[in-house]
Coordinates of C-alpha atoms and ligand atoms in Angstrom, one line a residue:
M28 CA 22.7 108.3 11.2
S29 CA 25.6 109.3 13.3
R30 CA 25.9 108.2 16.4
A31 CA 26.2 111.4 17.8
E32 CA 22.5 112.3 16.7
S33 CA 21.0 108.6 17.3
Q34 CA 19.4 107.4 20.9
G35 CA 21.9 105.3 20.7
E36 CA 22.6 101.7 18.7
L37 CA 20.9 98.8 18.5
L38 CA 22.7 95.2 17.3
L39 CA 20.4 93.0 16.0
V40 CA 21.5 89.3 16.5
G41 CA 20.2 87.6 13.4
V42 CA 17.3 89.4 11.1
G43 CA 15.9 87.0 9.0
M44 CA 12.3 87.5 7.6
M45 CA 10.5 87.5 10.4
G46 CA 12.7 89.7 12.3
Q47 CA 12.6 92.5 10.0
P48 CA 10.0 94.5 11.9
Y49 CA 12.8 95.3 14.7
V50 CA 14.6 96.8 12.2
T51 CA 11.9 99.1 11.2
A52 CA 10.8 99.9 15.1
A53 CA 14.4 100.5 15.7
R54 CA 14.5 103.2 12.9
R55 CA 11.1 104.8 14.1
L56 CA 12.7 105.1 17.8
G57 CA 15.7 106.9 16.1
L58 CA 18.0 104.0 16.9
R59 CA 21.1 103.4 14.8
V60 CA 20.9 99.7 13.9
R61 CA 23.6 97.0 13.7
A62 CA 23.2 93.6 12.7
V63 CA 25.1 90.0 12.9
E64 CA 23.1 87.9 9.9
G65 CA 23.6 84.7 8.1
A66 CA 25.2 85.1 4.2
A67 CA 21.6 83.9 2.6
R68 CA 20.3 87.2 3.8
A69 CA 23.1 89.4 4.5
A70 CA 22.8 91.8 1.4
H71 CA 19.2 92.2 2.0
V72 CA 19.9 93.4 5.3
A73 CA 23.0 95.6 4.5
E74 CA 20.6 98.0 2.9
Q75 CA 18.7 98.7 6.0
V76 CA 21.4 98.8 8.9
D77 CA 24.3 101.3 10.2
G78 CA 26.8 98.3 10.0
L79 CA 26.8 94.1 9.7
V80 CA 28.6 91.1 10.9
V81 CA 28.2 87.8 8.3
S82 CA 27.7 85.3 10.8
R83 CA 29.8 82.2 9.5
G84 CA 27.2 79.6 10.2
T85 CA 23.5 78.8 11.9
H86 CA 25.1 77.3 15.0
D87 CA 24.5 79.2 18.2
E88 CA 28.5 79.3 18.6
L89 CA 28.8 81.1 15.1
W90 CA 25.9 83.3 16.1
A91 CA 27.9 84.1 19.0
E92 CA 31.4 84.7 17.0
G93 CA 29.4 87.5 14.8
A94 CA 27.6 89.1 18.2
W95 CA 31.4 89.4 20.0
A96 CA 32.9 90.7 16.2
A97 CA 30.5 93.2 15.8
A98 CA 30.7 94.2 20.0
G99 CA 34.9 94.3 19.1
Q100 CA 33.6 97.2 16.5
G101 CA 31.6 99.2 18.5
R102 CA 30.0 98.8 22.1
P103 CA 26.2 98.7 21.5
D104 CA 23.8 100.0 23.5
G105 CA 21.6 97.3 23.5
V106 CA 21.1 94.2 22.2
L107 CA 18.4 91.8 20.8
P108 CA 18.1 88.0 19.1
F109 CA 16.0 87.3 16.6
T110 CA 15.1 83.5 17.2
E111 CA 16.3 80.6 18.6
W112 CA 19.5 79.8 17.7
N113 CA 20.7 83.9 18.1
V114 CA 19.4 83.7 21.9
T115 CA 22.8 82.5 23.1
G116 CA 25.2 84.9 21.6
A117 CA 23.0 87.8 22.3
A118 CA 22.2 86.8 26.1
L119 CA 26.5 86.4 26.4
L120 CA 27.1 90.2 25.1
Q121 CA 24.3 91.4 27.3
D122 CA 25.8 89.7 30.1
R123 CA 29.2 91.0 29.5
L124 CA 28.4 94.4 28.7
G125 CA 26.0 95.0 31.5
L126 CA 22.7 95.7 29.1
P127 CA 19.3 94.6 29.8
G128 CA 17.9 90.9 28.8
P129 CA 16.4 88.2 29.7
S130 CA 19.3 87.0 32.0
L131 CA 22.3 84.7 31.0
H132 CA 20.7 82.1 33.6
A133 CA 17.2 82.1 31.4
A134 CA 18.8 82.2 27.8
T135 CA 21.0 79.2 28.8
V136 CA 18.2 77.1 30.1
S137 CA 15.8 78.3 27.4
R138 CA 18.0 76.8 24.7
N139 CA 18.0 73.6 26.3
K140 CA 14.6 71.1 27.3
A141 CA 16.9 69.2 29.2
L142 CA 17.7 71.7 31.4
Q143 CA 14.4 73.2 31.3
R144 CA 13.5 69.6 32.9
G145 CA 16.1 70.0 35.6
L146 CA 15.7 73.2 36.7
F147 CA 11.6 72.8 36.8
A148 CA 11.9 69.7 38.7
A149 CA 13.7 71.5 41.3
A150 CA 11.4 74.2 41.0
G151 CA 8.2 72.4 41.5
I152 CA 6.5 73.0 38.4
R153 CA 4.0 70.4 36.9
Q154 CA 6.0 69.3 33.7
P155 CA 6.5 65.9 32.3
E156 CA 7.9 63.1 33.7
Y157 CA 11.5 62.6 32.1
V158 CA 15.0 60.9 31.4
V159 CA 17.7 62.3 29.4
T160 CA 19.6 59.6 27.3
D161 CA 22.0 59.0 24.6
D162 CA 20.6 55.2 24.5
P163 CA 17.0 55.1 24.3
A164 CA 16.8 51.2 24.2
A165 CA 18.6 51.4 28.4
V166 CA 15.7 53.2 29.2
R167 CA 13.1 50.8 27.8
D168 CA 11.9 49.8 31.3
W169 CA 11.2 53.1 32.4
V170 CA 9.2 53.6 29.0
A171 CA 7.1 50.6 29.2
T172 CA 5.3 51.6 32.2
R173 CA 4.7 55.5 31.0
L174 CA 3.8 54.7 27.2
P175 CA 2.9 56.7 25.4
V176 CA 6.3 58.6 25.3
V177 CA 7.2 61.6 23.6
V178 CA 11.0 61.5 22.7
K179 CA 12.6 65.1 21.7
P180 CA 16.2 66.4 20.6
L181 CA 17.7 69.1 23.6
S182 CA 18.1 72.0 21.4
S183 CA 16.0 72.2 18.2
A184 CA 13.1 73.9 17.5
G185 CA 9.7 73.7 15.0
S186 CA 8.4 70.0 15.6
A187 CA 12.0 69.0 14.2
G188 CA 12.7 65.5 15.7
V189 CA 9.3 65.1 18.1
E190 CA 7.6 62.6 18.1
L191 CA 4.9 60.7 20.2
V192 CA 5.5 57.1 20.7
A193 CA 2.6 54.6 21.5
D194 CA 3.8 51.3 22.3
L195 CA 6.9 49.4 23.5
D196 CA 7.9 47.8 20.0
A197 CA 7.6 51.5 18.3
F198 CA 10.1 53.0 21.0
L199 CA 12.6 50.0 20.5
D200 CA 12.5 50.9 16.5
V201 CA 13.1 54.6 17.7
A202 CA 15.7 53.5 20.2
A203 CA 17.5 51.8 17.1
R204 CA 17.1 54.6 14.9
R205 CA 18.0 57.4 17.3
G206 CA 20.4 55.6 19.6
G207 CA 24.1 56.8 19.8
R208 CA 23.4 60.2 18.8
A209 CA 23.2 63.3 20.1
P210 CA 21.1 63.0 23.8
V211 CA 17.2 62.9 23.9
L212 CA 14.9 63.5 26.2
V213 CA 12.3 61.1 26.5
E214 CA 9.2 62.4 28.5
T215 CA 5.5 61.2 29.1
A216 CA 2.8 62.4 27.0
V217 CA 1.0 64.8 28.9
E218 CA -2.8 65.2 27.6
G219 CA -4.7 68.0 27.2
P220 CA -5.4 71.2 25.0
E221 CA -2.4 73.2 24.5
Y222 CA -1.7 76.9 24.7
S223 CA 1.0 79.3 24.4
W224 CA 1.9 82.2 26.8
E225 CA 3.8 85.3 25.3
A226 CA 4.8 88.1 27.8
L227 CA 6.8 91.4 27.8
V228 CA 8.5 91.5 30.7
S229 CA 10.4 94.4 32.3
D230 CA 12.8 93.7 34.8
G231 CA 11.2 90.5 36.1
R232 CA 7.8 92.0 35.9
V233 CA 5.2 91.0 33.1
W234 CA 4.1 94.1 31.5
L235 CA 1.6 92.2 28.8
A236 CA 0.5 88.9 28.6
N237 CA -1.2 86.8 26.0
T238 CA -2.7 83.2 25.7
T239 CA -3.0 82.0 22.6
A240 CA -4.9 78.6 21.7
K241 CA -2.6 76.8 19.7
E242 CA -3.3 73.4 17.0
T243 CA -1.2 70.9 16.1
T244 CA -1.4 68.1 13.6
E245 CA -2.2 65.0 15.0
A246 CA 0.9 62.1 16.2
P247 CA 3.0 60.7 15.7
S248 CA 4.2 65.0 14.9
F249 CA 3.2 67.6 16.5
V250 CA 3.4 70.5 13.6
E251 CA 1.6 73.9 14.7
V252 CA -0.8 74.2 12.4
A253 CA -3.2 77.1 13.9
H254 CA -2.9 79.8 16.7
R255 CA -5.5 82.0 17.9
T256 CA -4.5 84.8 19.9
G257 CA -6.6 86.6 22.7
V258 CA -7.8 83.7 24.2
R259 CA -9.9 84.2 27.5
L260 CA -9.6 81.1 29.9
D261 CA -12.3 80.8 32.3
A262 CA -11.9 82.9 35.8
G263 CA -10.3 79.6 37.7
T264 CA -8.0 78.7 34.7
A265 CA -6.6 81.4 33.8
A266 CA -5.6 82.2 37.3
Q267 CA -3.9 78.6 37.4
A268 CA -2.2 79.5 34.6
D269 CA -0.9 83.0 35.5
E270 CA 0.5 81.7 38.7
F271 CA 2.2 79.0 36.7
C272 CA 3.5 81.0 34.4
A273 CA 4.7 83.2 37.0
A274 CA 6.5 80.5 38.6
V275 CA 8.3 79.8 35.6
L276 CA 9.4 83.2 35.3
E277 CA 10.9 83.2 38.8
A278 CA 12.6 79.9 38.1
L279 CA 14.1 80.8 35.0
G280 CA 15.2 84.4 36.7
M281 CA 13.9 86.2 33.7
R282 CA 14.8 89.7 33.4
S283 CA 13.9 91.8 30.4
G284 CA 12.5 90.5 27.3
V285 CA 9.9 88.6 25.1
V286 CA 8.7 85.2 26.5
H287 CA 7.0 82.3 24.4
L288 CA 6.3 79.6 26.9
E289 CA 3.9 76.6 25.7
Y290 CA 2.1 74.7 28.2
R291 CA -0.8 71.7 28.1
L292 CA -3.9 72.1 29.8
A293 CA -4.2 68.4 31.5
A294 CA -6.5 67.7 34.2
D295 CA -4.7 68.2 37.0
G296 CA -3.5 71.6 35.4
P297 CA -0.9 73.8 33.0
T298 CA 1.4 71.3 32.4
L299 CA 4.9 72.9 31.0
M300 CA 5.4 71.8 27.4
E301 CA 8.9 74.6 27.2
V302 CA 9.5 78.1 27.4
A303 CA 12.0 80.0 25.2
V304 CA 12.9 83.6 25.9
R305 CA 12.7 85.0 22.1
T306 CA 10.7 86.1 19.4
P307 CA 7.9 83.4 19.0
G308 CA 7.3 82.6 15.4
D309 CA 4.7 81.7 13.2
Y310 CA 3.3 85.2 12.8
L311 CA 2.7 85.1 16.6
M312 CA 4.4 89.0 17.0
D313 CA 2.0 89.9 13.9
L314 CA -1.3 88.4 15.7
L315 CA -0.3 89.8 19.3
G316 CA 0.2 93.4 17.2
L317 CA -3.3 93.0 15.8
T318 CA -4.5 91.7 19.3
Y319 CA -3.7 94.6 21.7
G320 CA -3.0 97.4 18.9
I321 CA 0.2 98.1 19.7
D322 CA 3.7 96.8 18.3
W323 CA 5.4 93.8 20.3
F324 CA 8.3 94.5 18.3
E325 CA 8.7 98.1 19.2
M326 CA 8.3 96.6 22.8
A327 CA 10.9 94.3 22.5
V328 CA 13.6 97.0 21.3
R329 CA 12.2 99.2 24.2
L330 CA 13.1 96.5 26.2
A331 CA 16.5 96.0 24.9
M332 CA 17.3 99.5 24.9
S333 CA 16.5 100.4 28.3
M334 CA 13.7 103.2 27.3
P335 CA 10.4 103.5 28.8
L336 CA 7.2 101.5 28.0
P337 CA 3.7 103.5 27.8
E338 CA 0.7 102.6 29.6
P339 CA 0.1 98.3 28.9
P340 CA -3.1 97.9 26.7
T341 CA -6.0 97.1 28.8
G342 CA -7.2 94.3 26.6
P343 CA -7.6 92.6 23.0
V344 CA -8.9 95.3 20.4
G345 CA -9.0 92.8 18.3
Y346 CA -8.7 88.7 17.4
A347 CA -6.5 87.0 15.2
A348 CA -5.6 83.9 14.1
S349 CA -2.6 82.5 12.0
Y350 CA -3.2 79.1 9.8
L351 CA 0.2 77.2 8.4
P352 CA -1.2 73.9 6.7
V353 CA 0.5 70.6 6.0
A354 CA -0.4 68.6 3.0
P355 CA -0.6 65.3 3.6
P356 CA 2.8 63.5 2.4
G357 CA 3.7 63.0 -0.8
V358 CA 4.8 65.6 -3.8
V359 CA 2.7 68.3 -3.8
V360 CA 0.7 68.4 -7.4
A361 CA -1.6 71.6 -6.6
V362 CA -2.5 74.5 -4.2
D363 CA -5.9 75.7 -4.1
G364 CA -7.8 78.3 -2.8
L365 CA -5.3 81.0 -2.3
D366 CA -7.3 83.7 -4.4
E367 CA -10.6 83.1 -2.5
V368 CA -8.7 83.1 0.8
R369 CA -6.8 86.6 -0.1
A370 CA -10.5 88.1 -1.2
H371 CA -11.8 87.3 2.0
P372 CA -12.3 90.7 4.0
S373 CA -11.0 89.0 7.4
V374 CA -7.7 87.9 5.9
V375 CA -4.5 90.2 6.2
T376 CA -2.1 88.3 4.5
A377 CA -1.2 85.1 2.6
G378 CA 0.9 83.3 0.8
L379 CA 2.6 80.1 -0.1
W380 CA 6.0 78.4 0.5
K381 CA 5.4 74.8 -1.5
Q382 CA 5.0 74.7 -5.2
P383 CA 4.0 71.9 -7.3
G384 CA 7.3 69.2 -7.2
D385 CA 8.0 70.0 -3.3
V386 CA 8.1 66.6 -1.3
V387 CA 6.0 66.3 2.2
P388 CA 7.8 64.0 4.6
P389 CA 6.0 61.0 6.2
T390 CA 7.1 62.7 9.6
P391 CA 6.6 66.5 8.7
S392 CA 8.1 69.5 10.9
S393 CA 7.6 73.5 10.8
A394 CA 9.6 73.3 7.4
D395 CA 6.9 71.4 5.9
R396 CA 4.2 74.0 6.3
F397 CA 2.9 74.4 2.7
G398 CA 1.5 78.1 3.5
H399 CA 0.7 80.8 6.3
V400 CA -2.8 82.6 6.3
V401 CA -3.1 85.6 9.1
V402 CA -6.9 87.0 10.1
R403 CA -8.2 89.6 12.1
A404 CA -11.8 90.1 13.4
D405 CA -13.3 92.6 15.9
T406 CA -14.7 89.5 17.7
P407 CA -13.6 85.8 18.5
E408 CA -16.5 84.4 16.5
G409 CA -15.6 86.5 13.3
R410 CA -12.3 85.4 13.8
D411 CA -12.9 81.8 14.5
E412 CA -15.6 81.9 11.2
A413 CA -12.5 83.7 9.2
L414 CA -10.3 80.6 10.3
E415 CA -12.6 78.1 9.5
F416 CA -13.0 79.3 5.9
V417 CA -9.2 79.5 5.3
R418 CA -9.1 76.0 6.4
R419 CA -11.5 74.8 4.1
T420 CA -10.5 76.3 1.1
L421 CA -6.8 76.6 1.0
V422 CA -5.9 73.0 0.1
A423 CA -3.2 70.9 -1.2
R424 CA -3.1 68.5 -3.1
T425 CA -0.5 65.5 -2.9
R426 CA 0.5 62.6 -4.7
P427 CA 2.1 59.5 -3.4
A428 CA 6.1 60.0 -3.5
Ligands
ADP517 N1 5.8 65.4 26.8 C1 4.4 66.0 25.6 N2 3.4 65.3 25.7 C2 2.4 66.0 24.6 N3 2.7 66.6 23.7 C3 3.8 67.2 23.7 C4 5.4 66.5 24.7 N4 6.1 67.1 24.3 C5 6.1 67.7 22.7 N5 4.5 67.9 22.7 C6 4.2 68.4 21.3 O1 5.1 68.7 20.9 C7 5.2 70.1 20.3 C8 6.6 70.3 20.1 O2 7.3 70.0 21.3 P1 8.4 71.4 21.9 O3 8.9 70.5 22.8 O4 7.7 72.4 21.7 O5 9.3 71.1 20.7 P2 9.5 72.3 19.7 O6 10.7 73.0 20.5 O7 10.2 71.9 18.7 O8 8.6 73.2 19.4 C9 4.5 70.7 21.1 O9 4.1 72.1 21.1 C10 3.5 69.5 21.6 O10 2.3 70.4 20.7
MG518 MG1 7.5 74.4 20.9

């Protein structure tokens, strides 16, 4: 499509596999599309876009390098990051070119959990007590009176390096293992069921928001294994959660784009885990589409391009869930049940990521999950039944490594 006949040009910073629907949505809207993409997927993405810059690596700085290089070849009319590591480059460019986005402030804070803690402490937002240190042994006295604690890296994702530490001996082991390296956050462990909150935000105003119930593996690591969208909290809790999420957006200075916020519902109210101004993972965008009958990818493209949004949906039109199971630690021997799962009428998609011979480490992260299933039903009960069927049926067997 020539520049003249298109509605404008979108620059995608990162596409990946799960960001493909951004390209599809942009095309449907009549946009020209250029992309910055990593070497592994560059050839695939090149076939779908009008111009491509290959990122020289996976770090934030190299995605930013790619984004600047792409802008040097021609000014885009909108810039959209895909995942965590793409956010900074996209936000720098949005800021420099005066294009819509979450704001450089929100994006910078989103990329660093220690910045989040500092900002939200000042804003009076409920969150764990915390310290930031590159010498965990030095904070043993602080930890001793606050166990259990959670230790985590400042700028990662997918629960990588996030561990619950139950007692002081275990903490000293962690300190020996992780001391003298990159700084970590040590924070009090919050108890309570976990939710995420996904929102499309236009110029600081929430256009559409959703509550997702999240399920993770047991401690010590917290790998996300199930998400159910379109969850209704009781009226009192919902009002409290709305106010809480609004306060987080206000403190962030969130302008436009997708927000993915995680909190636990503790005895004294919603308590922040983290917030990110990027595409949520684990098929959440697909679940949100199935739940609200609109394409969240398209809405994000519209926000990035300053294109009008339709009237927001008034409520769920369906109920969806994703299931991303982890096998017991060891070597994968077999995965059973995929065909039965695929044959279930509520199953939308299902697939495997691991095969016999793959190793599941003792402390897994999201990258160690063995498959993915998306279900959809007309009622929350139907969705939950389908999820339970999938949980029973799709099973990985492992043997000790
Ligand atoms: N302070 C905490 N208290 C209780 N659970 C926590 C705490 N911090 C993290 N978790 C658990 O670990 C998960 C991953 O931590 P998070 O900070 O969201 O890192 P990531 O960026 O890897 O998702 C959270 O979703 C939550 O289940
Ligand atoms: Mg998280």
